[in-house]
């Protein structure tokens, strides 16, 4: 069992103070050459300021009527204009598709209390890369299995569909897929309404009935579930398989929304910031490893920001660096292994585990290197491997921080909570602290912020959006 170091985190239940101190590289004797070669991964604040400026420009283009069609950061309108107020009641179904797993949830809301039952189903690779019909049949099949097990086959429950890919929404229950991300590439879905595809698949079976009340992004779900508890929540962030953020924007800044203001003067915007950089605006910080990751992906040239940050790519970024350093004789005495040269064989969870080792100890690191056929690794190698992991994960945390700082400055409210979900943020031992530190350096004076871990945000949020929507109906 690998050691898990506990770290400070803020979750919906309150703040848990624990004992982690971010190790500084001064504590280690990292080889000079390794440090030198990793310099390109270390971003300073002037680079992050440039990033913020570029991102803000791109967000404005996404929101503008004329500029939206050609914009890179799409800033899709979610049609969610009301945050939950804690009075939502009822029984709801939620579907959550967005990463390697697919979840079906049954949620009962009762004022400030909720009960939830859920089941996880795998989405096999052949379905991720198959036809849209196969994908939606699989979803409908999982839903029917779940409803059967829960004995609700004959009920028609309101359903929220968390579909965590870029959707050009035409309303709360209509969303056209703009592009696939995160390794999915199902044919016949781009440009189509995913709610209709779901309904068609359910109709093909004929054994269950549902009432789709909303389709939403996981960032929206996260924001909603955080807002249910915390009235300062204005941003939802995911740092998991992919990365993306949504935020509360003033209605008047959203030029391309046709619907009238629902009264709140606000509208939730799904930035789809994973695509930031697809026009070259991040070239000033991208390195060769980023380019290799991109070339080897199913969506070359797309989601370049996401590829520098999220869990789907982080382990591979580290592996690419380690492989080069080994070839150049800087690691493992120049003797690699088959695993070290195998694409995607260095998992992102290894990065978290290696950085969980207490400063000066390398228990997890040694175990992982052994698993990778690098039994001959020395303590010096471990020091260096850990440093490479730190550089890659810090870079990700700093980029995400600059993104959040851009949104906090744009929202410009004195006190804002950011609801966060995603496996990388959740399991990396230092991501939270790195972000707290860096965001503080990058926001305008006078803004107070908080990062709140959202438990089951995307699923529970779907039920909340469905609840708010069905209440309005
Ligand atoms: C990808 C998707 C986006 C989602 C994010 C996190 O970037 O395009 O919709 O929110 O991953 O899951």
Tab-separated table of C-alpha atoms and ligand atoms in Angstrom:
chain	number	residue	atom	x	y	z
A	1	UNK	CA	0.000	0.000	0.000
A	2	UNK	CA	1.569	3.274	-1.064
A	3	UNK	CA	1.768	6.064	1.472
A	4	UNK	CA	-0.850	8.721	1.091
A	5	UNK	CA	0.112	12.047	2.501
A	6	UNK	CA	-2.761	14.031	3.851
A	7	UNK	CA	-3.027	17.596	2.708
A	8	UNK	CA	-5.022	20.621	3.538
A	9	UNK	CA	-8.275	20.733	1.721
A	10	UNK	CA	-11.465	22.631	1.814
A	11	UNK	CA	-14.521	20.587	1.160
A	12	UNK	CA	-18.171	21.188	1.531
A	13	UNK	CA	-18.044	19.995	5.095
A	14	UNK	CA	-15.555	22.620	6.108
A	15	UNK	CA	-11.861	23.154	6.294
A	16	UNK	CA	-9.572	20.340	7.307
A	17	UNK	CA	-6.177	21.570	8.423
A	18	UNK	CA	-3.435	19.054	7.930
A	19	UNK	CA	0.240	18.862	7.877
A	20	UNK	CA	1.631	19.105	4.439
A	21	UNK	CA	4.355	21.505	3.450
A	22	UNK	CA	5.105	21.883	-0.230
A	23	UNK	CA	8.669	20.718	-0.593
A	24	UNK	CA	10.989	23.157	-2.274
A	25	UNK	CA	13.650	21.930	-4.626
A	26	UNK	CA	16.288	23.499	-2.399
A	27	UNK	CA	15.717	20.551	-0.072
A	28	UNK	CA	16.934	18.170	-2.703
A	29	UNK	CA	20.134	17.728	-4.544
A	30	UNK	CA	18.643	17.734	-8.007
A	31	UNK	CA	21.210	17.228	-10.742
A	32	UNK	CA	22.200	20.471	-12.405
A	33	UNK	CA	21.600	19.122	-15.890
A	34	UNK	CA	18.107	17.934	-14.998
A	35	UNK	CA	17.275	21.266	-13.437
A	36	UNK	CA	18.608	23.031	-16.507
A	37	UNK	CA	16.618	20.838	-18.912
A	38	UNK	CA	13.416	21.350	-16.860
A	39	UNK	CA	13.694	25.143	-16.882
A	40	UNK	CA	11.390	25.389	-19.877
A	41	UNK	CA	8.628	23.847	-17.742
A	42	UNK	CA	8.885	26.471	-15.011
A	43	UNK	CA	6.630	29.446	-15.700
A	44	UNK	CA	7.253	32.818	-14.135
A	45	UNK	CA	4.594	35.393	-13.331
A	46	UNK	CA	5.334	37.532	-16.359
A	47	UNK	CA	4.523	34.551	-18.577
A	48	UNK	CA	1.383	33.916	-16.559
A	49	UNK	CA	0.389	37.571	-16.959
A	50	UNK	CA	0.678	37.195	-20.716
A	51	UNK	CA	-1.393	34.033	-20.518
A	52	UNK	CA	-4.078	35.923	-18.542
A	53	UNK	CA	-4.189	38.695	-21.115
A	54	UNK	CA	-4.555	36.216	-23.981
A	55	UNK	CA	-7.232	34.207	-22.183
A	56	UNK	CA	-9.248	37.305	-21.298
A	57	UNK	CA	-9.163	38.429	-24.936
A	58	UNK	CA	-10.294	35.000	-26.056
A	59	UNK	CA	-13.140	34.929	-23.514
A	60	UNK	CA	-14.336	38.311	-24.743
A	61	UNK	CA	-14.279	37.007	-28.309
A	62	UNK	CA	-16.296	33.969	-27.245
A	63	UNK	CA	-18.953	36.217	-25.686
A	64	UNK	CA	-19.125	38.693	-28.598
A	65	UNK	CA	-21.809	38.318	-31.223
A	66	UNK	CA	-19.563	38.952	-34.225
A	67	UNK	CA	-16.473	37.271	-32.832
A	68	UNK	CA	-18.119	34.138	-31.410
A	69	UNK	CA	-18.230	32.068	-34.621
A	70	UNK	CA	-14.450	32.217	-35.098
A	71	UNK	CA	-13.554	32.282	-31.396
A	72	UNK	CA	-11.257	29.660	-29.883
A	73	UNK	CA	-12.507	29.786	-26.293
A	74	UNK	CA	-16.149	29.290	-27.127
A	75	UNK	CA	-17.829	30.558	-23.956
A	76	UNK	CA	-21.005	28.622	-24.604
A	77	UNK	CA	-24.197	29.816	-22.984
A	78	UNK	CA	-25.557	27.192	-20.607
A	79	UNK	CA	-29.067	28.616	-20.253
A	80	UNK	CA	-28.716	28.129	-16.515
A	81	UNK	CA	-29.718	31.491	-15.104
A	82	UNK	CA	-30.757	30.522	-11.616
A	83	UNK	CA	-28.585	29.035	-8.932
A	84	UNK	CA	-30.214	26.620	-6.504
A	85	UNK	CA	-31.467	28.158	-3.289
A	86	UNK	CA	-31.577	25.066	-1.114
A	87	UNK	CA	-35.356	24.683	-1.317
A	88	UNK	CA	-35.312	22.145	-4.152
A	89	UNK	CA	-37.192	18.938	-3.415
A	90	UNK	CA	-37.980	15.742	-5.275
A	91	UNK	CA	-36.525	12.634	-6.847
A	92	UNK	CA	-34.284	13.002	-9.896
A	93	UNK	CA	-32.207	10.913	-12.220
A	94	UNK	CA	-28.849	12.046	-13.488
A	95	UNK	CA	-26.554	10.735	-16.189
A	96	UNK	CA	-22.916	11.693	-16.108
A	97	UNK	CA	-20.800	11.078	-19.186
A	98	UNK	CA	-17.464	12.735	-19.521
A	99	UNK	CA	-14.465	10.597	-18.888
A	100	UNK	CA	-13.554	6.950	-18.885
A	101	UNK	CA	-16.561	6.161	-16.723
A	102	UNK	CA	-20.233	6.747	-17.094
A	103	UNK	CA	-22.461	7.137	-14.044
A	104	UNK	CA	-26.152	6.862	-13.445
A	105	UNK	CA	-27.499	8.482	-10.291
A	106	UNK	CA	-30.754	8.606	-8.409
A	107	UNK	CA	-30.920	11.633	-6.175
A	108	UNK	CA	-33.510	12.662	-3.665
A	109	UNK	CA	-33.426	16.295	-2.646
A	110	UNK	CA	-35.167	17.383	0.468
A	111	UNK	CA	-34.414	21.006	1.275
A	112	UNK	CA	-30.859	21.058	2.612
A	113	UNK	CA	-30.513	17.322	2.618
A	114	UNK	CA	-29.907	14.895	-0.187
A	115	UNK	CA	-29.659	11.171	-0.672
A	116	UNK	CA	-27.908	9.630	-3.561
A	117	UNK	CA	-27.512	6.176	-5.050
A	118	UNK	CA	-25.341	5.659	-8.073
A	119	UNK	CA	-23.684	3.110	-10.258
A	120	UNK	CA	-20.559	3.420	-12.362
A	121	UNK	CA	-20.318	1.750	-15.756
A	122	UNK	CA	-17.193	1.564	-17.878
A	123	UNK	CA	-17.126	3.071	-21.333
A	124	UNK	CA	-14.977	0.641	-23.304
A	125	UNK	CA	-12.473	1.978	-25.830
A	126	UNK	CA	-14.397	0.495	-28.782
A	127	UNK	CA	-17.441	2.521	-27.741
A	128	UNK	CA	-15.394	5.706	-27.216
A	129	UNK	CA	-14.208	5.357	-30.802
A	130	UNK	CA	-17.303	3.673	-32.296
A	131	UNK	CA	-20.521	5.117	-33.684
A	132	UNK	CA	-22.732	7.615	-31.884
A	133	UNK	CA	-25.586	5.140	-32.024
A	134	UNK	CA	-23.509	2.544	-30.168
A	135	UNK	CA	-22.552	5.116	-27.538
A	136	UNK	CA	-26.123	6.248	-26.864
A	137	UNK	CA	-27.427	2.668	-26.911
A	138	UNK	CA	-24.813	1.868	-24.273
A	139	UNK	CA	-25.920	4.848	-22.157
A	140	UNK	CA	-29.594	3.882	-22.461
A	141	UNK	CA	-28.741	0.296	-21.600
A	142	UNK	CA	-26.869	1.316	-18.429
A	143	UNK	CA	-29.759	3.598	-17.472
A	144	UNK	CA	-32.297	0.802	-17.949
A	145	UNK	CA	-30.172	-1.628	-15.900
A	146	UNK	CA	-29.958	0.927	-13.111
A	147	UNK	CA	-33.674	1.744	-13.169
A	148	UNK	CA	-34.465	-1.941	-13.020
A	149	UNK	CA	-32.171	-2.492	-10.040
A	150	UNK	CA	-33.686	0.530	-8.288
A	151	UNK	CA	-37.215	-0.663	-9.154
A	152	UNK	CA	-38.166	2.590	-10.856
A	153	UNK	CA	-38.797	1.150	-14.324
A	154	UNK	CA	-42.343	2.454	-14.323
A	155	UNK	CA	-41.676	5.949	-13.048
A	156	UNK	CA	-41.063	8.961	-15.296
A	157	UNK	CA	-38.522	10.963	-13.361
A	158	UNK	CA	-36.995	14.317	-14.298
A	159	UNK	CA	-33.478	13.734	-15.566
A	160	UNK	CA	-30.394	15.937	-15.791
A	161	UNK	CA	-27.851	14.852	-18.383
A	162	UNK	CA	-24.273	15.854	-17.661
A	163	UNK	CA	-22.536	15.597	-21.002
A	164	UNK	CA	-19.034	16.949	-20.504
A	165	UNK	CA	-17.984	17.876	-23.993
A	166	UNK	CA	-18.274	21.195	-25.842
A	167	UNK	CA	-21.957	21.740	-26.545
A	168	UNK	CA	-23.386	24.642	-28.461
A	169	UNK	CA	-26.537	24.934	-26.396
A	170	UNK	CA	-29.758	26.048	-27.993
A	171	UNK	CA	-31.661	25.948	-24.743
A	172	UNK	CA	-31.580	24.034	-21.489
A	173	UNK	CA	-32.579	20.788	-23.196
A	174	UNK	CA	-30.867	21.096	-26.543
A	175	UNK	CA	-27.154	20.999	-27.224
A	176	UNK	CA	-25.249	20.380	-30.440
A	177	UNK	CA	-21.852	18.741	-30.076
A	178	UNK	CA	-19.115	21.046	-31.363
A	179	UNK	CA	-16.219	18.599	-31.074
A	180	UNK	CA	-15.172	15.508	-29.164
A	181	UNK	CA	-12.443	15.801	-26.517
A	182	UNK	CA	-10.665	13.540	-23.992
A	183	UNK	CA	-10.097	10.595	-26.333
A	184	UNK	CA	-13.711	10.196	-27.500
A	185	UNK	CA	-14.333	10.143	-31.217
A	186	UNK	CA	-17.750	8.645	-31.975
A	187	UNK	CA	-19.006	9.097	-35.498
A	188	UNK	CA	-22.234	10.889	-36.389
A	189	UNK	CA	-22.556	13.025	-33.265
A	190	UNK	CA	-20.825	16.319	-34.092
A	191	UNK	CA	-23.421	18.923	-35.042
A	192	UNK	CA	-26.269	16.863	-33.572
A	193	UNK	CA	-28.408	17.397	-30.499
A	194	UNK	CA	-27.188	14.938	-27.872
A	195	UNK	CA	-30.477	15.093	-25.962
A	196	UNK	CA	-32.293	13.926	-29.077
A	197	UNK	CA	-29.727	11.142	-29.575
A	198	UNK	CA	-30.353	10.014	-26.005
A	199	UNK	CA	-34.128	10.125	-26.452
A	200	UNK	CA	-33.836	8.164	-29.724
A	201	UNK	CA	-31.773	5.459	-28.024
A	202	UNK	CA	-34.313	5.202	-25.204
A	203	UNK	CA	-37.154	5.002	-27.727
A	204	UNK	CA	-35.323	2.209	-29.598
A	205	UNK	CA	-35.435	0.118	-26.412
A	206	UNK	CA	-38.990	0.968	-25.472
A	207	UNK	CA	-38.742	-0.312	-21.893
A	208	UNK	CA	-38.118	2.937	-19.962
A	209	UNK	CA	-39.384	6.498	-20.013
A	210	UNK	CA	-37.593	9.643	-18.895
A	211	UNK	CA	-38.184	13.378	-18.821
A	212	UNK	CA	-34.979	15.198	-19.801
A	213	UNK	CA	-35.079	18.566	-18.016
A	214	UNK	CA	-31.555	19.751	-18.719
A	215	UNK	CA	-28.309	18.985	-20.449
A	216	UNK	CA	-25.236	20.433	-18.815
A	217	UNK	CA	-21.487	20.410	-18.591
A	218	UNK	CA	-19.621	18.947	-15.588
A	219	UNK	CA	-18.296	22.428	-14.743
A	220	UNK	CA	-21.897	23.672	-14.547
A	221	UNK	CA	-22.838	20.740	-12.335
A	222	UNK	CA	-19.889	21.466	-10.075
A	223	UNK	CA	-20.787	25.129	-9.779
A	224	UNK	CA	-24.415	24.291	-9.040
A	225	UNK	CA	-23.638	21.709	-6.400
A	226	UNK	CA	-21.183	24.063	-4.729
A	227	UNK	CA	-23.670	26.966	-4.946
A	228	UNK	CA	-26.279	24.821	-3.249
A	229	UNK	CA	-24.203	25.033	-0.077
A	230	UNK	CA	-22.191	28.178	-0.569
A	231	UNK	CA	-23.704	31.433	-1.729
A	232	UNK	CA	-20.389	32.900	-2.884
A	233	UNK	CA	-19.801	30.233	-5.509
A	234	UNK	CA	-19.390	31.828	-8.966
A	235	UNK	CA	-16.935	29.489	-10.702
A	236	UNK	CA	-17.006	25.744	-11.410
A	237	UNK	CA	-13.686	24.145	-12.311
A	238	UNK	CA	-12.759	20.646	-13.425
A	239	UNK	CA	-9.212	19.343	-13.283
A	240	UNK	CA	-9.577	15.680	-14.078
A	241	UNK	CA	-9.324	13.726	-17.316
A	242	UNK	CA	-9.910	17.087	-19.002
A	243	UNK	CA	-9.978	20.651	-17.766
A	244	UNK	CA	-12.567	23.368	-18.128
A	245	UNK	CA	-14.239	26.163	-16.170
A	246	UNK	CA	-17.594	27.868	-16.114
A	247	UNK	CA	-18.512	31.093	-14.380
A	248	UNK	CA	-21.344	33.491	-13.680
A	249	UNK	CA	-21.341	36.304	-16.231
A	250	UNK	CA	-23.484	39.436	-16.346
A	251	UNK	CA	-26.249	39.018	-18.881
A	252	UNK	CA	-25.286	42.285	-20.622
A	253	UNK	CA	-21.825	40.954	-21.518
A	254	UNK	CA	-23.285	37.941	-23.318
A	255	UNK	CA	-24.038	39.408	-26.710
A	256	UNK	CA	-25.101	36.293	-28.519
A	257	UNK	CA	-27.839	35.129	-26.194
A	258	UNK	CA	-31.297	35.390	-27.694
A	259	UNK	CA	-33.300	34.455	-24.644
A	260	UNK	CA	-34.551	37.282	-22.461
A	261	UNK	CA	-33.068	37.846	-19.063
A	262	UNK	CA	-34.713	35.510	-16.582
A	263	UNK	CA	-34.573	38.217	-13.948
A	264	UNK	CA	-31.280	37.405	-12.277
A	265	UNK	CA	-29.224	39.501	-14.729
A	266	UNK	CA	-26.744	36.640	-14.770
A	267	UNK	CA	-25.995	33.706	-16.965
A	268	UNK	CA	-23.675	30.788	-16.562
A	269	UNK	CA	-20.988	30.528	-19.231
A	270	UNK	CA	-19.165	27.312	-20.092
A	271	UNK	CA	-15.820	28.674	-21.267
A	272	UNK	CA	-14.456	25.400	-22.775
A	273	UNK	CA	-11.016	26.743	-21.958
A	274	UNK	CA	-9.463	23.406	-22.856
A	275	UNK	CA	-9.314	24.752	-26.413
A	276	UNK	CA	-7.327	27.828	-25.397
A	277	UNK	CA	-4.105	27.933	-27.407
A	278	UNK	CA	-5.508	26.152	-30.459
A	279	UNK	CA	-4.674	29.266	-32.518
A	280	UNK	CA	-1.094	29.468	-31.264
A	281	UNK	CA	-1.704	31.805	-28.324
A	282	UNK	CA	0.022	29.395	-25.943
A	283	UNK	CA	3.005	28.722	-28.197
A	284	UNK	CA	5.154	30.955	-26.004
A	285	UNK	CA	4.944	28.359	-23.208
A	286	UNK	CA	4.499	25.064	-25.078
A	287	UNK	CA	7.497	22.729	-25.241
A	288	UNK	CA	8.446	19.733	-27.366
A	289	UNK	CA	6.726	17.241	-25.037
A	290	UNK	CA	3.463	19.138	-25.522
A	291	UNK	CA	3.860	18.869	-29.269
A	292	UNK	CA	4.490	15.118	-29.136
A	293	UNK	CA	1.448	14.585	-26.892
A	294	UNK	CA	-0.637	16.528	-29.377
A	295	UNK	CA	0.651	14.667	-32.439
A	296	UNK	CA	-0.082	11.308	-30.816
A	297	UNK	CA	-3.615	12.245	-29.748
A	298	UNK	CA	-6.915	11.480	-31.506
A	299	UNK	CA	-7.489	15.237	-31.884
A	300	UNK	CA	-4.230	16.825	-33.071
A	301	UNK	CA	-4.152	20.615	-32.997
A	302	UNK	CA	-7.105	20.718	-30.608
A	303	UNK	CA	-7.438	21.233	-26.842
A	304	UNK	CA	-3.828	22.411	-26.476
A	305	UNK	CA	-4.429	24.066	-23.096
A	306	UNK	CA	-6.118	20.922	-21.784
A	307	UNK	CA	-3.170	18.835	-22.974
A	308	UNK	CA	-0.783	20.887	-20.799
A	309	UNK	CA	-2.890	20.534	-17.658
A	310	UNK	CA	-5.238	17.613	-17.354
A	311	UNK	CA	-4.921	14.110	-16.007
A	312	UNK	CA	-5.315	12.452	-19.369
A	313	UNK	CA	-1.907	13.773	-20.429
A	314	UNK	CA	0.143	14.540	-17.317
A	315	UNK	CA	1.710	11.120	-16.826
A	316	UNK	CA	2.654	10.916	-20.474
A	317	UNK	CA	4.299	14.365	-20.325
A	318	UNK	CA	6.467	13.126	-17.464
A	319	UNK	CA	7.256	9.885	-19.274
A	320	UNK	CA	8.361	11.724	-22.407
A	321	UNK	CA	10.758	13.871	-20.377
A	322	UNK	CA	12.124	10.879	-18.433
A	323	UNK	CA	12.633	8.920	-21.642
A	324	UNK	CA	14.659	11.728	-23.228
A	325	UNK	CA	16.703	12.305	-20.074
A	326	UNK	CA	17.465	8.596	-19.904
A	327	UNK	CA	18.522	8.469	-23.559
A	328	UNK	CA	20.828	11.410	-22.896
A	329	UNK	CA	22.413	9.522	-20.007
A	330	UNK	CA	21.040	11.827	-17.301
A	331	UNK	CA	18.845	9.177	-15.627
A	332	UNK	CA	19.081	5.475	-14.742
A	333	UNK	CA	22.686	5.294	-15.925
A	334	UNK	CA	21.335	5.623	-19.450
A	335	UNK	CA	19.618	2.239	-19.194
A	336	UNK	CA	15.844	2.511	-19.752
A	337	UNK	CA	13.188	-0.178	-19.918
A	338	UNK	CA	10.451	-1.314	-22.220
A	339	UNK	CA	7.805	0.262	-19.988
A	340	UNK	CA	9.647	3.582	-19.921
A	341	UNK	CA	9.513	3.620	-23.711
A	342	UNK	CA	5.837	2.618	-23.902
A	343	UNK	CA	3.330	5.340	-24.612
A	344	UNK	CA	0.871	6.104	-21.771
A	345	UNK	CA	2.584	3.594	-19.478
A	346	UNK	CA	3.470	6.239	-16.877
A	347	UNK	CA	0.089	6.914	-15.290
A	348	UNK	CA	-0.907	10.318	-13.949
A	349	UNK	CA	-1.587	8.720	-10.577
A	350	UNK	CA	2.153	7.938	-10.407
A	351	UNK	CA	2.856	11.677	-10.415
A	352	UNK	CA	0.592	12.134	-7.392
A	353	UNK	CA	2.037	9.106	-5.640
A	354	UNK	CA	5.646	10.128	-6.216
A	355	UNK	CA	4.956	13.629	-4.930
A	356	UNK	CA	3.224	12.138	-1.902
A	357	UNK	CA	6.518	10.719	-0.601
A	358	UNK	CA	7.623	12.794	2.371
A	359	UNK	CA	10.570	15.073	1.542
A	360	UNK	CA	13.769	13.080	1.445
A	361	UNK	CA	11.998	9.690	1.231
A	362	UNK	CA	11.295	7.798	-1.951
A	363	UNK	CA	9.146	4.807	-1.016
A	364	UNK	CA	6.459	5.321	-3.651
A	365	UNK	CA	8.948	6.506	-6.221
A	366	UNK	CA	11.128	3.381	-5.876
A	367	UNK	CA	8.105	1.113	-6.057
A	368	UNK	CA	6.850	2.795	-9.212
A	369	UNK	CA	10.236	2.743	-10.897
A	370	UNK	CA	10.451	-0.967	-10.098
A	371	UNK	CA	7.045	-1.500	-11.653
A	372	UNK	CA	8.421	0.190	-14.738
A	373	UNK	CA	11.385	-2.185	-14.927
A	374	UNK	CA	13.797	0.388	-13.523
A	375	UNK	CA	14.958	-1.512	-10.492
A	376	UNK	CA	18.444	-0.188	-11.038
A	377	UNK	CA	17.330	3.392	-10.295
A	378	UNK	CA	19.467	5.072	-7.633
A	379	UNK	CA	18.409	7.535	-4.953
A	380	UNK	CA	19.748	10.319	-7.159
A	381	UNK	CA	17.469	9.091	-9.944
A	382	UNK	CA	14.524	9.229	-7.544
A	383	UNK	CA	15.386	12.817	-6.615
A	384	UNK	CA	15.474	13.728	-10.284
A	385	UNK	CA	12.312	11.823	-11.233
A	386	UNK	CA	10.437	13.544	-8.462
A	387	UNK	CA	11.672	16.894	-9.679
A	388	UNK	CA	10.416	16.196	-13.203
A	389	UNK	CA	7.005	15.260	-11.758
A	390	UNK	CA	6.967	18.465	-9.712
A	391	UNK	CA	7.815	20.620	-12.708
A	392	UNK	CA	5.042	19.114	-14.829
A	393	UNK	CA	2.381	19.227	-12.110
A	394	UNK	CA	3.365	22.726	-10.964
A	395	UNK	CA	3.160	23.977	-14.501
A	396	UNK	CA	-0.365	22.542	-14.728
A	397	UNK	CA	-1.371	24.053	-11.380
A	398	UNK	CA	0.074	27.423	-12.356
A	399	UNK	CA	-1.690	27.496	-15.712
A	400	UNK	CA	-5.005	26.567	-14.079
A	401	UNK	CA	-4.371	29.255	-11.440
A	402	UNK	CA	-3.784	31.892	-14.083
A	403	UNK	CA	-7.056	30.808	-15.703
A	404	UNK	CA	-8.961	31.119	-12.436
A	405	UNK	CA	-7.318	34.474	-11.685
A	406	UNK	CA	-8.495	35.701	-15.102
A	407	UNK	CA	-12.072	34.729	-14.223
A	408	UNK	CA	-11.914	36.146	-10.683
A	409	UNK	CA	-10.667	39.467	-12.029
A	410	UNK	CA	-13.357	39.461	-14.712
A	411	UNK	CA	-16.182	38.678	-12.268
A	412	UNK	CA	-14.704	41.295	-9.943
A	413	UNK	CA	-16.794	40.500	-6.898
A	414	UNK	CA	-15.113	40.985	-3.523
A	415	UNK	CA	-15.605	37.411	-2.378
A	416	UNK	CA	-15.848	34.352	-4.602
A	417	UNK	CA	-15.761	30.623	-4.000
A	418	UNK	CA	-14.518	28.317	-6.734
A	419	UNK	CA	-16.130	24.859	-6.741
A	420	UNK	CA	-13.661	22.257	-7.994
A	421	UNK	CA	-13.952	18.634	-9.004
A	422	UNK	CA	-11.760	16.212	-10.907
A	423	UNK	CA	-9.409	13.406	-10.029
A	424	UNK	CA	-6.168	15.297	-10.568
A	425	UNK	CA	-7.095	18.119	-8.199
A	426	UNK	CA	-8.565	15.664	-5.732
A	427	UNK	CA	-5.695	13.210	-5.535
A	428	UNK	CA	-2.586	15.258	-6.225
A	429	UNK	CA	-1.076	16.074	-2.842
A	430	UNK	CA	-0.064	19.668	-3.621
A	431	UNK	CA	-2.364	20.904	-6.357
A	432	UNK	CA	-4.692	22.711	-3.980
A	433	UNK	CA	-1.910	24.524	-2.135
A	434	UNK	CA	-0.079	25.386	-5.341
A	435	UNK	CA	-3.253	26.931	-6.699
A	436	UNK	CA	-4.051	28.855	-3.526
A	437	UNK	CA	-0.573	30.359	-3.577
A	438	UNK	CA	-0.448	31.214	-7.265
A	439	UNK	CA	-3.976	32.597	-7.581
A	440	UNK	CA	-3.254	34.954	-4.676
A	441	UNK	CA	-0.314	36.334	-6.632
A	442	UNK	CA	-2.326	36.823	-9.811
A	443	UNK	CA	-5.621	38.393	-8.688
A	444	UNK	CA	-6.475	42.027	-8.330
A	445	UNK	CA	-6.066	43.435	-4.838
A	446	UNK	CA	-9.226	43.328	-2.747
A	447	UNK	CA	-10.579	40.031	-4.060
A	448	UNK	CA	-10.939	37.221	-1.541
A	449	UNK	CA	-11.330	33.704	-2.870
A	450	UNK	CA	-11.689	30.149	-1.703
A	451	UNK	CA	-11.205	26.804	-3.449
A	452	UNK	CA	-13.839	24.288	-2.436
A	453	UNK	CA	-13.697	20.627	-3.312
A	454	UNK	CA	-17.043	19.639	-4.705
A	455	UNK	CA	-18.192	16.159	-3.801
A	456	UNK	CA	-19.813	14.454	-6.786
A	457	UNK	CA	-20.384	17.822	-8.373
A	458	UNK	CA	-21.185	16.766	-11.879
A	459	UNK	CA	-23.793	14.162	-10.973
A	460	UNK	CA	-25.445	15.990	-8.119
A	461	UNK	CA	-25.325	19.236	-10.079
A	462	UNK	CA	-27.314	17.575	-12.864
A	463	UNK	CA	-30.088	16.784	-10.402
A	464	UNK	CA	-29.988	20.360	-9.107
A	465	UNK	CA	-30.243	21.867	-12.583
A	466	UNK	CA	-33.107	19.479	-13.320
A	467	UNK	CA	-34.725	20.468	-10.018
A	468	UNK	CA	-34.422	24.202	-10.648
A	469	UNK	CA	-35.716	23.691	-14.199
A	470	UNK	CA	-38.641	21.512	-13.221
A	471	UNK	CA	-39.566	23.957	-10.445
A	472	UNK	CA	-39.694	26.768	-13.017
A	473	UNK	CA	-41.856	24.691	-15.326
B	1	LIG	C1	-13.143	18.687	-21.765
B	1	LIG	C2	-14.549	18.952	-22.274
B	1	LIG	C3	-15.298	19.870	-21.351
B	1	LIG	C4	-15.252	19.320	-19.935
B	1	LIG	C5	-13.818	19.086	-19.507
B	1	LIG	C6	-13.712	18.477	-18.118
B	1	LIG	O1	-12.425	19.859	-21.816
B	1	LIG	O2	-14.486	19.508	-23.571
B	1	LIG	O3	-16.633	20.026	-21.771
B	1	LIG	O4	-15.877	20.214	-19.064
B	1	LIG	O5	-13.187	18.209	-20.423
B	1	LIG	O6	-14.328	17.245	-18.039
